[in-house]
Short mmCIF file of C-alpha atoms in Angstrom, two decimals:
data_model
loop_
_atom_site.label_atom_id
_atom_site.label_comp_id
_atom_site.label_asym_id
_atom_site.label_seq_id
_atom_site.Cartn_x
_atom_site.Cartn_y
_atom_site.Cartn_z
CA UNK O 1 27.97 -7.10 -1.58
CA UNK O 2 29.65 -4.45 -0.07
CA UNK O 3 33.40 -5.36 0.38
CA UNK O 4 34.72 -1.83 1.65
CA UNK O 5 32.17 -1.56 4.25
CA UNK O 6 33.04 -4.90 5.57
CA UNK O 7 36.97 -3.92 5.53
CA UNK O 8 35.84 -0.93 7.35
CA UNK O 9 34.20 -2.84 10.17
CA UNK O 10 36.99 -5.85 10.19
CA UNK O 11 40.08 -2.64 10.15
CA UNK O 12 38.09 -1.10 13.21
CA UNK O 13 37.75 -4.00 14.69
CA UNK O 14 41.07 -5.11 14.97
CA UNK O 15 42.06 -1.79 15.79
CA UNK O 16 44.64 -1.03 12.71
CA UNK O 17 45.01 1.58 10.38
CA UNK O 18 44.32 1.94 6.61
CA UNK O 19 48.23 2.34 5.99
CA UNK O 20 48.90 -0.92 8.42
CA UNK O 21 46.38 -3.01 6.54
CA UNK O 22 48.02 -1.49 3.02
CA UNK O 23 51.58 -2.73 4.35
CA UNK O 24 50.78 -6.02 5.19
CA UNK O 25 48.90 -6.81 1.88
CA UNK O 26 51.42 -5.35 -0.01
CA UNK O 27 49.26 -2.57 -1.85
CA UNK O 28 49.30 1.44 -1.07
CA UNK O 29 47.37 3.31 1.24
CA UNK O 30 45.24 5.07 -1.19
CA UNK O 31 43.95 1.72 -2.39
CA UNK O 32 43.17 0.75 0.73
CA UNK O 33 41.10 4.00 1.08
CA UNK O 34 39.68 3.40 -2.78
CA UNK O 35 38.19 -0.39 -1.41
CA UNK O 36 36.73 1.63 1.56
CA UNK O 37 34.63 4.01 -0.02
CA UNK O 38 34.02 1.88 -2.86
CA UNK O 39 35.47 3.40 -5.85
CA UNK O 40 37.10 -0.01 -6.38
CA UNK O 41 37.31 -3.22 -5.12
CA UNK O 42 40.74 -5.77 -3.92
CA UNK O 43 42.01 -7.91 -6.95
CA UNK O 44 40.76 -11.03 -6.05
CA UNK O 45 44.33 -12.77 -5.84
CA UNK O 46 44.35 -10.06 -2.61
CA UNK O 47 41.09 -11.87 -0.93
CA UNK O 48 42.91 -14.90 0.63
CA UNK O 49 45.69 -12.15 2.02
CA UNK O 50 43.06 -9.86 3.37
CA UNK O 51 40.65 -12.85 4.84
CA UNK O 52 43.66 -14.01 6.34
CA UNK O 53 44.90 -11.07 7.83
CA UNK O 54 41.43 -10.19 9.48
CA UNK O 55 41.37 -14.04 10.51
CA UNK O 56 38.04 -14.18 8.57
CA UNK O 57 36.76 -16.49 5.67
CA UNK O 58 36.52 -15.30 2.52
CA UNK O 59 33.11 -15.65 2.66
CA UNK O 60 32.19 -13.53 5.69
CA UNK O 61 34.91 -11.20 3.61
CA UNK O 62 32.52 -10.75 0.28
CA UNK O 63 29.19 -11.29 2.53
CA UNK O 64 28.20 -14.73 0.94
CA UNK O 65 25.82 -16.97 2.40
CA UNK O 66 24.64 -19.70 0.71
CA UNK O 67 20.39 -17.93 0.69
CA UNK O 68 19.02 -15.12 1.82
CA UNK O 69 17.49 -15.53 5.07
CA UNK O 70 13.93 -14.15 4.73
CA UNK O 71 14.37 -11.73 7.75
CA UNK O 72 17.57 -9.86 6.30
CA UNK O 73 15.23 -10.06 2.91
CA UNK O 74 12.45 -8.29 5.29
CA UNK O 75 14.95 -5.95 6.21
CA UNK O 76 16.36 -5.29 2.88
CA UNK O 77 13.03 -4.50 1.44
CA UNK O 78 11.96 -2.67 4.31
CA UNK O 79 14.44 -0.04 3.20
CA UNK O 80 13.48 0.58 -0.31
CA UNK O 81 10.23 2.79 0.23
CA UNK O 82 12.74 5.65 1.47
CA UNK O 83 15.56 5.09 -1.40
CA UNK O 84 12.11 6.11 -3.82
CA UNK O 85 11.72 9.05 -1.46
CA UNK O 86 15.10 10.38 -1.20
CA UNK O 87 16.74 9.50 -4.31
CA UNK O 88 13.99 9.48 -7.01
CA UNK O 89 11.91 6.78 -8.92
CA UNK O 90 15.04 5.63 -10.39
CA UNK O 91 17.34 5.30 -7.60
CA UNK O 92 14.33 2.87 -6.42
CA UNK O 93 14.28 1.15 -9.42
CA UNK O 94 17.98 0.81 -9.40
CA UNK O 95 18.40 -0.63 -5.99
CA UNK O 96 15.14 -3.00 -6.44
CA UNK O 97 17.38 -4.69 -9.50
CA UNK O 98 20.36 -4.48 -7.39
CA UNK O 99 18.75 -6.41 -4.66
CA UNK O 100 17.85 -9.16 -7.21
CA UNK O 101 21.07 -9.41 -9.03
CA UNK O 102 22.77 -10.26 -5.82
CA UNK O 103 20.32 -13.02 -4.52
CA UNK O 104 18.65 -14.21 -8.09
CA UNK O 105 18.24 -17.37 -5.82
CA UNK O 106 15.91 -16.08 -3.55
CA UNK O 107 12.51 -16.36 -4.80
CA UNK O 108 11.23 -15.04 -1.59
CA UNK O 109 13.03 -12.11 -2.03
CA UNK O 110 11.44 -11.27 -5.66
CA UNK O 111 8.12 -11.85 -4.14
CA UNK O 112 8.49 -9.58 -1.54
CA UNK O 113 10.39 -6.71 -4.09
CA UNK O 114 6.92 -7.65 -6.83
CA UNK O 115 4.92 -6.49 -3.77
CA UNK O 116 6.20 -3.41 -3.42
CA UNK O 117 4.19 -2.30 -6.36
CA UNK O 118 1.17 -2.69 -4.18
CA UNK O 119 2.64 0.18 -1.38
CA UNK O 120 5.18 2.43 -3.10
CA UNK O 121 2.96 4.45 -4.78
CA UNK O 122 2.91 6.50 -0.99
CA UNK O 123 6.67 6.94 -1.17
CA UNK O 124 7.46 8.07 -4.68
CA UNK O 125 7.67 11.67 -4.94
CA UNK O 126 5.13 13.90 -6.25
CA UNK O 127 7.39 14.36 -9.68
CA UNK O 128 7.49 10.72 -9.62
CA UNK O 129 3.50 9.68 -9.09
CA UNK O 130 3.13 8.88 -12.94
CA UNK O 131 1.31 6.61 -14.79
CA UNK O 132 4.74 5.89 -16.82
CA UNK O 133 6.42 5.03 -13.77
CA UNK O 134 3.62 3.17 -12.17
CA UNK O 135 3.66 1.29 -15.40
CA UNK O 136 7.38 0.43 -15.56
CA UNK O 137 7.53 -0.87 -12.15
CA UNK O 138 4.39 -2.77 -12.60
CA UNK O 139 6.08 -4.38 -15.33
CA UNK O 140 9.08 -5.39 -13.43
CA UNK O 141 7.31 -7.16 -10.80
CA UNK O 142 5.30 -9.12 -13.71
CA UNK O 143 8.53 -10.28 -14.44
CA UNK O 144 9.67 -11.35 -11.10
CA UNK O 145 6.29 -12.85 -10.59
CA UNK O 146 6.29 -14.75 -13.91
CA UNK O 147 10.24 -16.12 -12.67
CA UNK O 148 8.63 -17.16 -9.50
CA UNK O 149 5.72 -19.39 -11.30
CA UNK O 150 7.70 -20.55 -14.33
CA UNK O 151 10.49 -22.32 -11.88
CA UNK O 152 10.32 -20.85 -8.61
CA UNK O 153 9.09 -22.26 -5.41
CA UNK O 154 5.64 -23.74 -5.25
CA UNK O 155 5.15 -22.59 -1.82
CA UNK O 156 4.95 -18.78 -3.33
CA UNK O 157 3.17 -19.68 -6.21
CA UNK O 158 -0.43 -18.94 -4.14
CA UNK O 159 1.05 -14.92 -3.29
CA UNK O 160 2.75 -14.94 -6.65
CA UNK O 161 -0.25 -15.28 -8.70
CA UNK O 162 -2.72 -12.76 -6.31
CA UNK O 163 0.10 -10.10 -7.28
CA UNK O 164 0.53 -10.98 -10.55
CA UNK O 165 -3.48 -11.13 -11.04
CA UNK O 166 -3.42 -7.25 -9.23
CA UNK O 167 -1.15 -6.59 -11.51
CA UNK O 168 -2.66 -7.60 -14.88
CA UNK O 169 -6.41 -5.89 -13.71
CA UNK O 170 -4.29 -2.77 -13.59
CA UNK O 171 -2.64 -3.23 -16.86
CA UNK O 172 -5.89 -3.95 -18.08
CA UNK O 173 -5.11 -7.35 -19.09
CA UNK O 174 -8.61 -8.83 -17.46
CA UNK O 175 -8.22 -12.37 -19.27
CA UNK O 176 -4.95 -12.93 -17.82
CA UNK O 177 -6.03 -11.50 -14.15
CA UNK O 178 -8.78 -13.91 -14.53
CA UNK O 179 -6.91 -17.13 -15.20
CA UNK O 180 -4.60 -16.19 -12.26
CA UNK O 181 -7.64 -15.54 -9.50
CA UNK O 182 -9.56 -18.88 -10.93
CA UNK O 183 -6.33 -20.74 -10.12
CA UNK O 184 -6.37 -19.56 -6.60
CA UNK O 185 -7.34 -22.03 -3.80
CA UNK O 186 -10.68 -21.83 -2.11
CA UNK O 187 -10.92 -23.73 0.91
CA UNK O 188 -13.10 -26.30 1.42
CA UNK O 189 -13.30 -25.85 5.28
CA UNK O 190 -12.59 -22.67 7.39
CA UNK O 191 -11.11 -23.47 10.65
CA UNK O 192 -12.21 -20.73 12.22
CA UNK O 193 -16.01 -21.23 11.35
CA UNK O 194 -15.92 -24.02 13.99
CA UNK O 195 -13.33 -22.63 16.14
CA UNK O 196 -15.31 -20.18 17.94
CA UNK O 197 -17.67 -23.05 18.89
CA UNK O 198 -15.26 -25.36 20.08
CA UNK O 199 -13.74 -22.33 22.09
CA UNK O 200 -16.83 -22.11 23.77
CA UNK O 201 -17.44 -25.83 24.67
CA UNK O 202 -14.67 -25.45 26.30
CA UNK O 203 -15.08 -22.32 28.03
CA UNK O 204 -12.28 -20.74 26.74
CA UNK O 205 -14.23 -16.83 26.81
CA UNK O 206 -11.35 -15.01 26.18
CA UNK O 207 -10.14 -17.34 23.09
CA UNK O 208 -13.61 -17.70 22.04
CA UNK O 209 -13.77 -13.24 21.96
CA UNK O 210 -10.59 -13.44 19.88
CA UNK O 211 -11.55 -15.70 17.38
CA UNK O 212 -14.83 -14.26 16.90
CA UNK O 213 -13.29 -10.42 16.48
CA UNK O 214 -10.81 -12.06 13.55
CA UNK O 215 -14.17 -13.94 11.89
CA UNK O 216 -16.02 -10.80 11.84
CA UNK O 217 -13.04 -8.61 10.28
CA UNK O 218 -12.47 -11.22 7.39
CA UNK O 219 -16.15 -11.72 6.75
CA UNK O 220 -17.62 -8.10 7.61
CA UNK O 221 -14.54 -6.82 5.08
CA UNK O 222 -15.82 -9.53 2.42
CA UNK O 223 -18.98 -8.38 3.20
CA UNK O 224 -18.13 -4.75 2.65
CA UNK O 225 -16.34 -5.61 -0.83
CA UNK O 226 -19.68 -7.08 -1.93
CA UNK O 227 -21.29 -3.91 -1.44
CA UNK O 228 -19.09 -1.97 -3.31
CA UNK O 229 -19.33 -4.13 -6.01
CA UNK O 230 -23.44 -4.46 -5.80
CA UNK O 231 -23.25 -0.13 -5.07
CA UNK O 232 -21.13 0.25 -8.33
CA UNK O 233 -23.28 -2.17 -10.47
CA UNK O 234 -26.19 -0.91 -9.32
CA UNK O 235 -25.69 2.72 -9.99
CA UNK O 236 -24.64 1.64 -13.83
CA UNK O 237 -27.54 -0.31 -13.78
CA UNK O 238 -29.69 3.06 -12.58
CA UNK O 239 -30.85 0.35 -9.90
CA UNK O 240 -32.06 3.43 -7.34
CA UNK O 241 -33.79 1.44 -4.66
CA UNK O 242 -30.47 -1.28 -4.57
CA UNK O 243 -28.61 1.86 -4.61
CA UNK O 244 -30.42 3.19 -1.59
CA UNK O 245 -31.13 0.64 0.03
CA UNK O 246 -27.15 -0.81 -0.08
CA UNK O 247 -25.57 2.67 1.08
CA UNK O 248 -27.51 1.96 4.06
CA UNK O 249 -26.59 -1.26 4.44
CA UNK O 250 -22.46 0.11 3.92
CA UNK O 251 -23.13 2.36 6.46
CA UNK O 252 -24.41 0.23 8.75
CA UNK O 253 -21.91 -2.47 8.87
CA UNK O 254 -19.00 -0.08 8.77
CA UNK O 255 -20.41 1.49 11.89
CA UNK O 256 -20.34 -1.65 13.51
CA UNK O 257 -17.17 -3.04 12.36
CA UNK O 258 -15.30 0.23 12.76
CA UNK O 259 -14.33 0.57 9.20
CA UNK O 260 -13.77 4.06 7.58
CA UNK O 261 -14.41 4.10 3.95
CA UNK O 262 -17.07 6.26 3.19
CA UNK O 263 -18.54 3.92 0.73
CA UNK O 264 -22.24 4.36 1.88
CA UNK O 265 -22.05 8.62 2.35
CA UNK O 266 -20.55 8.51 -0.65
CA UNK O 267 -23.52 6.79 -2.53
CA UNK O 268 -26.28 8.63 -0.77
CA UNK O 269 -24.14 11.91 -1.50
CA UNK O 270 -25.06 10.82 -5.49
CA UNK O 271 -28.40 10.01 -5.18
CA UNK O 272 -28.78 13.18 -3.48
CA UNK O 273 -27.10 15.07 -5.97
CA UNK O 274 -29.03 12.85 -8.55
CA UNK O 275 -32.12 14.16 -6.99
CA UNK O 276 -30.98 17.59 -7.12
CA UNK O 277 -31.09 17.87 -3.18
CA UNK O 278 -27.99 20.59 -2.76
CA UNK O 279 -28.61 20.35 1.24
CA UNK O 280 -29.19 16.71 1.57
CA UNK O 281 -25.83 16.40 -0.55
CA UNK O 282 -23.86 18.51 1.76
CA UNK O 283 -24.97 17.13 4.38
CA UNK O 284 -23.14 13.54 3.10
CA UNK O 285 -20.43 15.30 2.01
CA UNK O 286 -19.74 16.63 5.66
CA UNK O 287 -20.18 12.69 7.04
CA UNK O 288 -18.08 11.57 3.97
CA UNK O 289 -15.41 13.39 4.68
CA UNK O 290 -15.28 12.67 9.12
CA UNK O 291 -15.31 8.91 8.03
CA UNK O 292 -12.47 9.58 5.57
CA UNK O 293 -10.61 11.48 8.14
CA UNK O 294 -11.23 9.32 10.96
CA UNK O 295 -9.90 6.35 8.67
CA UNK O 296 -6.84 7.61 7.84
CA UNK O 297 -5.83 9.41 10.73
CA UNK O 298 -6.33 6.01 13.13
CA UNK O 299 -9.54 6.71 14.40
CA UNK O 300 -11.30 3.91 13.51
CA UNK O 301 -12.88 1.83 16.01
CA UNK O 302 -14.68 -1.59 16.88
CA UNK O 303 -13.47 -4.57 15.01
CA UNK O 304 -11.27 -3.22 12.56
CA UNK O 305 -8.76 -1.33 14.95
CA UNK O 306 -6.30 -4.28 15.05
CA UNK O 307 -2.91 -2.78 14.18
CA UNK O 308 -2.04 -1.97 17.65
CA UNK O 309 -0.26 1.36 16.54
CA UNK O 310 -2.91 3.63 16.43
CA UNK O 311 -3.27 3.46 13.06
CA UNK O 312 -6.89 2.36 11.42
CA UNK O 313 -6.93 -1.15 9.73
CA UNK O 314 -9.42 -0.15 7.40
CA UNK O 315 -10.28 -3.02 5.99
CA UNK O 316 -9.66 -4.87 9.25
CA UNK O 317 -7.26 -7.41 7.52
CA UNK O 318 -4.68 -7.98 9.99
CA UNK O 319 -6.04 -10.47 13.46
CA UNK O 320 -4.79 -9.83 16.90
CA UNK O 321 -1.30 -10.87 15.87
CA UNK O 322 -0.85 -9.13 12.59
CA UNK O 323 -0.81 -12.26 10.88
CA UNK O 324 -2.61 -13.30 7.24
CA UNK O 325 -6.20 -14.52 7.34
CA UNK O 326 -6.19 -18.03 8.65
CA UNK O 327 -5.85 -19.73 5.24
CA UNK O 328 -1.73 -20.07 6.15
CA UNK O 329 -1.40 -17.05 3.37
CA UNK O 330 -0.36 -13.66 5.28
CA UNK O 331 0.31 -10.86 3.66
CA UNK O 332 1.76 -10.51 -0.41
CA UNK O 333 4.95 -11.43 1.50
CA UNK O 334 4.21 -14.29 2.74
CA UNK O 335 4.02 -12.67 6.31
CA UNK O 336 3.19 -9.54 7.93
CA UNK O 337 5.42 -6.93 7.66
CA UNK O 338 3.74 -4.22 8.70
CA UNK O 339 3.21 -2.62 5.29
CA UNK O 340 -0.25 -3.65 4.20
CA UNK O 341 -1.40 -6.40 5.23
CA UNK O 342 -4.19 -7.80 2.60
CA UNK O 343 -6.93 -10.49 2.83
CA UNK O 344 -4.76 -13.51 2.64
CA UNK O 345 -5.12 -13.79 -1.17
CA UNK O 346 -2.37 -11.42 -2.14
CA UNK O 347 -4.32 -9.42 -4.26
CA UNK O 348 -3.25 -5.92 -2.67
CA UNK O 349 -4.16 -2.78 -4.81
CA UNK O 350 -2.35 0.71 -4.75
CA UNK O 351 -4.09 0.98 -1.14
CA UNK O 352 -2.71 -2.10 0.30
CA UNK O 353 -6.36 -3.47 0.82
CA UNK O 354 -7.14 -6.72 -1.55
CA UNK O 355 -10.33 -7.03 -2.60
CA UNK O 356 -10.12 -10.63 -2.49
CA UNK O 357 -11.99 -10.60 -6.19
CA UNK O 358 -10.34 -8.15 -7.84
CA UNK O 359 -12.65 -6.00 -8.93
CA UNK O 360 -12.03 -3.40 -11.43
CA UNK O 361 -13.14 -0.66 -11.96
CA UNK O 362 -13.43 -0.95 -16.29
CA UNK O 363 -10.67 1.86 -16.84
CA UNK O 364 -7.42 -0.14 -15.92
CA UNK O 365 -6.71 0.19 -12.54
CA UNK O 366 -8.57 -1.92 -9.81
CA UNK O 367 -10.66 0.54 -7.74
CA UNK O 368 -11.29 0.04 -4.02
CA UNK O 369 -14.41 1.45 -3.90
CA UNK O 370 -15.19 1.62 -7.21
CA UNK O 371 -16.96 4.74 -7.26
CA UNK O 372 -17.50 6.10 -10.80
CA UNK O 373 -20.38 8.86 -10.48
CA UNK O 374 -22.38 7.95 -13.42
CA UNK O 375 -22.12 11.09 -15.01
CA UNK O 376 -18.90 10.40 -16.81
CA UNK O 377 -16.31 11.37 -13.98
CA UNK O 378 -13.93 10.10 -12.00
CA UNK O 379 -14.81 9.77 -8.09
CA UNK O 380 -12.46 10.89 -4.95
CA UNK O 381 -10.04 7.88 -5.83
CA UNK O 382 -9.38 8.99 -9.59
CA UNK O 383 -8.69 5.90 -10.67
CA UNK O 384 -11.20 5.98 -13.40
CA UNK O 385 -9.56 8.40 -15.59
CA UNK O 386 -6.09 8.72 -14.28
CA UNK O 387 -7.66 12.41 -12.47
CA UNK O 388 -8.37 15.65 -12.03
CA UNK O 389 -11.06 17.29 -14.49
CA UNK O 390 -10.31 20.83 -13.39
CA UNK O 391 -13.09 23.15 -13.86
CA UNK O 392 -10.73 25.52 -15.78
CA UNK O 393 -11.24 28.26 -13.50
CA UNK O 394 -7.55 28.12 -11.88
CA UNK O 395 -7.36 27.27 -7.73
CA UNK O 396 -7.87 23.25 -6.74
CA UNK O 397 -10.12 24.72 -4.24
CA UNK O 398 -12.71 28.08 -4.93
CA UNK O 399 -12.58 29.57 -1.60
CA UNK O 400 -9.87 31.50 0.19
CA UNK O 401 -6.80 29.69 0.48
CA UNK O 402 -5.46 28.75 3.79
CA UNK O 403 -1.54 28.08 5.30
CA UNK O 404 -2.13 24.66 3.99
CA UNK O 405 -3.41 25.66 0.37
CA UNK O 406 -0.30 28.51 0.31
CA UNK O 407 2.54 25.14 0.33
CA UNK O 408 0.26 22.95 -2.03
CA UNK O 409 2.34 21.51 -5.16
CA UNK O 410 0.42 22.67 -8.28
CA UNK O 411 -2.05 20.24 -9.32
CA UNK O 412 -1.05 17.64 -11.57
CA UNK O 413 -3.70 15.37 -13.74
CA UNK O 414 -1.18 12.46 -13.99
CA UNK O 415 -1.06 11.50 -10.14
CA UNK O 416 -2.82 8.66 -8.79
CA UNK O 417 -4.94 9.09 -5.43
CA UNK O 418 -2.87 6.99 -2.55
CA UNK O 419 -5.06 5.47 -0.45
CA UNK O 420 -4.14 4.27 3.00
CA UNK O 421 -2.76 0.55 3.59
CA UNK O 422 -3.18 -0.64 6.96
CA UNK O 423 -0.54 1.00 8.74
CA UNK O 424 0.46 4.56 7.26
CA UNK O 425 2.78 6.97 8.65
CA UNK O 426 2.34 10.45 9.17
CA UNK O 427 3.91 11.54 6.52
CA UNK O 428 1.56 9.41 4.36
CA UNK O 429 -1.68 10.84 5.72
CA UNK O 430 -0.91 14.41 5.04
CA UNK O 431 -0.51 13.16 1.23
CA UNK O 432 -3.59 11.61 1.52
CA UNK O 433 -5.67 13.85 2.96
CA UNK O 434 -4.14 16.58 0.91
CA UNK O 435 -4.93 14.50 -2.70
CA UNK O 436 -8.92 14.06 -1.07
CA UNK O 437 -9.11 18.02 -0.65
CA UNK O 438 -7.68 18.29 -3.96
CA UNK O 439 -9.82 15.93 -5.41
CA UNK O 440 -12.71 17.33 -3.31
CA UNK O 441 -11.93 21.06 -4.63
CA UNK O 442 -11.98 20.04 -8.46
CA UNK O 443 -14.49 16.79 -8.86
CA UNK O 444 -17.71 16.20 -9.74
CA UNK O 445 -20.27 16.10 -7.98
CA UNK O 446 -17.82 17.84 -4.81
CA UNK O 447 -17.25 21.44 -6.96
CA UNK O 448 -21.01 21.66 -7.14
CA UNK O 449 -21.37 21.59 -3.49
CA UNK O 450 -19.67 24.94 -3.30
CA UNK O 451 -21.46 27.70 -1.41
CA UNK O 452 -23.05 25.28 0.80
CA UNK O 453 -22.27 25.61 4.71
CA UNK O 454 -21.91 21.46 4.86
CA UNK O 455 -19.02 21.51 2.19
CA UNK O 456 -17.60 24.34 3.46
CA UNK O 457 -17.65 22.44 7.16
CA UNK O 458 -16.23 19.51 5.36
CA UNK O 459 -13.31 21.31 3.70
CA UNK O 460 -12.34 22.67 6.77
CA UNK O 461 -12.23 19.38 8.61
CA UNK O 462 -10.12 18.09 5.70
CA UNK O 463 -7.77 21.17 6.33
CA UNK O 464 -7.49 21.07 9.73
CA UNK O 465 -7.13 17.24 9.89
CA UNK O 466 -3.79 18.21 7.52
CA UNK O 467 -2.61 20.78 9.93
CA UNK O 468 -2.25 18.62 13.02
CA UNK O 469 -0.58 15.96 10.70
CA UNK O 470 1.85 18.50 9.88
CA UNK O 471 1.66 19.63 13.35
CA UNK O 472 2.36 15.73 14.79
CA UNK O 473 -0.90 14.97 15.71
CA UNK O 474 -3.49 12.18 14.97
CA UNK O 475 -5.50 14.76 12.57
CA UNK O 476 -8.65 13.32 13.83
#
């Protein structure tokens, strides 16, 4: 509630001054100019006086309505990534339990301030990109989440407990996670298994096309999370032929879907460097990094460019409309908002892409890719060990450093790798492709590829990729 503001706007409207409105209430001018700018507020016998004078109810006076309807809680929300950029993790914080104070009704609400945890990560600023802080908020949208299932609304229960399940993975509380994503509904039919068909008894090409490209995304971005997880357990397993045999497979079907993660380079990269093949190594490393860049700088193509703004859907979550994923769940809102979308489960991770199963990655936080190396360190995302094994010789990156180097914040340990969601501004791409270089410069097996003309092609892209983002342009 914001009574001066409204006072403002009413005063303005009705074309009076500050020392008119004071005179016909009976109080001074400089209170009038105190409920204006908020240092205080009208006694509340002054309410009826004011409504009346405006020719307003004291309701549209103080704001009230009896719920929040969910498209001023949209746009509410909507505005909370840039209070965590401008003012600090705690001015987020602050305005998050504001929000919540003033509608403790609105269960929608909570569940859409709980998924924030999934996407703010991008926004805090680079002081702020702790595990402390990620911790603390995580926390307060268990709470909200546990409000919503102890009492709330059952139609949020479904988003409430893919958060919530996110949430514990990355706490490392795997028993409760488990409980919540075993209590999720599977459906028994998917409509749009037979939908394509019927589309085509009818005739219906273009319907039949549309349905078929949403199909594909869902199931080719299942089918992609399967390999991660069958990469991942493979290489603990020292399963080499799987190993090689899946990458391939990655490869493949992100080719044809138009996905950019890496996932396959990135394996073959390993068993390269497993097989002590320096060139063959580099070589991935080069195509590692393009599909990275290409990914996050909207370059993706085939299937999973659906956003419509340029931007890569890397995951290729959202359909032709930006909706959910055909099971009636959208995004961890409820809907799409435009802030990453996930696979109609609600189980978004610090990228905004669910992996529909949650999969960990054994080290508290749930890992997209899920990349370990095998040899003890963290991969590019750095979720593993929470980042950064420097190789105590100084510089992020060994080689001369360029404009982009020159402006980099020193290198902190504590800060998560962002990933991108579905749609990411600019402003979000140069982070992440400045937190890959960094990562690039400073992690096994990437510092070992030093010297070699592929890594040194590959840095390069990464750097110039940041320049044009800097610059305004698609980095690609």
């Amino acid at each position: 509630m914001n009574i001066g503001a409204t006072i403002v706007n009413l005063r303005r409207e009705k074309g009076v001054t500050q020392e008119q409105l004071a005179r016909a209430v009976g109080v001074s001018k400089p209170a009038v100019s105190k409920w204006e700018t908020g240092q205080s507020c009208p006694d509340i016998q002054l309410l009826a006086p004011i409504a009346r004078y405006f020719g307003v109810t004291i309701d549209a006076l103080l704001s009230f309505t009896r719920a929040l309807p969910r498209e001023e809680a949209d746009r509410l929300v909507k505005e909370i990534p840039g209070i965590f950029e401008r003012g600090g993790f705690r001015a987020g914080m602050e305005r998050c339990a504001a929000l919540v104070r003033e509608y403790p009704d609105s269960q929608y609400l909570k569940l859409k301030v709980a998924g924030l945890y999934t996407t703010c990560v991008l926004h805090f600023r680079e002081e702020d990109r702790t595990e402390e802080n990620l911790a603390r908020f995580r926390e307060y949208a268990l709470e909200l989440l546990e409000e919503i299932l102890s009492g709330g609304e059952s139609r949020y229960w479904v988003q409430a407990k893919g958060i919530a399940a996110c949430c514990y993975m990355q706490s490392g509380d795997y028993d409760r996670a488990e409980a919540y994503l075993r209590e999720l509904p599977v459906p028994e039919i998917d409509p749009d298994s037979l939908l394509p068909a019927l589309c085509l008894y009818r005739g219906d090409w273009e319907q039949a096309a549309a349905v078929s490209r949403r199909v594909i995304r869902r199931y080719g971005n299942m089918a992609l999370q399967g390999m991660v997880t069958l990469l991942r357990s493979a290489w603990e397993l020292e399963d080499w032929d799987t190993v090689r045999c899946a990458s391939e497979a990655s490869g493949t079907l992100e080719e044809m879907l138009g996905f950019r993660t890496g996932t396959g380079w990135h394996y073959k990269l390993l068993l390269a460097m497993r097989e002590k093949d320096k060139q063959a190594a580099g070589e991935c490393f080069e195509r590692y990094v393009e599909t990275l860049v290409a990914g996050i700088c909207g370059e993706a193509e085939g299937y999973g460019q659906a956003d419509g703004h340029g931007h890569a859907d890397v995951h290729g979550e959202a359909d032709d409309h930006g909706r959910g994923d055909g099971h009636g769940h959208a995004d961890v809102h409820g809907e799409a908002d435009g802030h990453g979308w996930t696979d109609g489960y609600g189980h978004a991770d610090v990228y905004g892409e669910a992996d529909g199963h949650g999969q960990a990655d054994g080290h508290e936080q749930a890992d997209v890719h899920g990349e370990a190396d095998g040899h003890g360190h963290a991969d590019v995302y750095g979720e593993a060990d929470g980042h950064g094994r420097a190789d105590g010789h100084g510089p992020a990156d060994v080689h001369e450093q360029t404009d982009v180097q020159k402006d980099d914040p020193p290198y902190d340990r504590s800060i998560r790798l962002a990933g991108p969601g579905n749609t990411i501004d600019r402003k979000d791409c140069i982070l992440i492709l400045e937190q890959y270089r960094l990562s690039f410069g400073t992690e096994e097996p990437y510092r070992t590829l030093a010297g070699t003309g592929a890594y040194e092609r590959g840095m390069e892209k990464l750097r110039n990729a940041i320049l044009r983002q800097k610059e305004g342009g698609n980095g690609a």
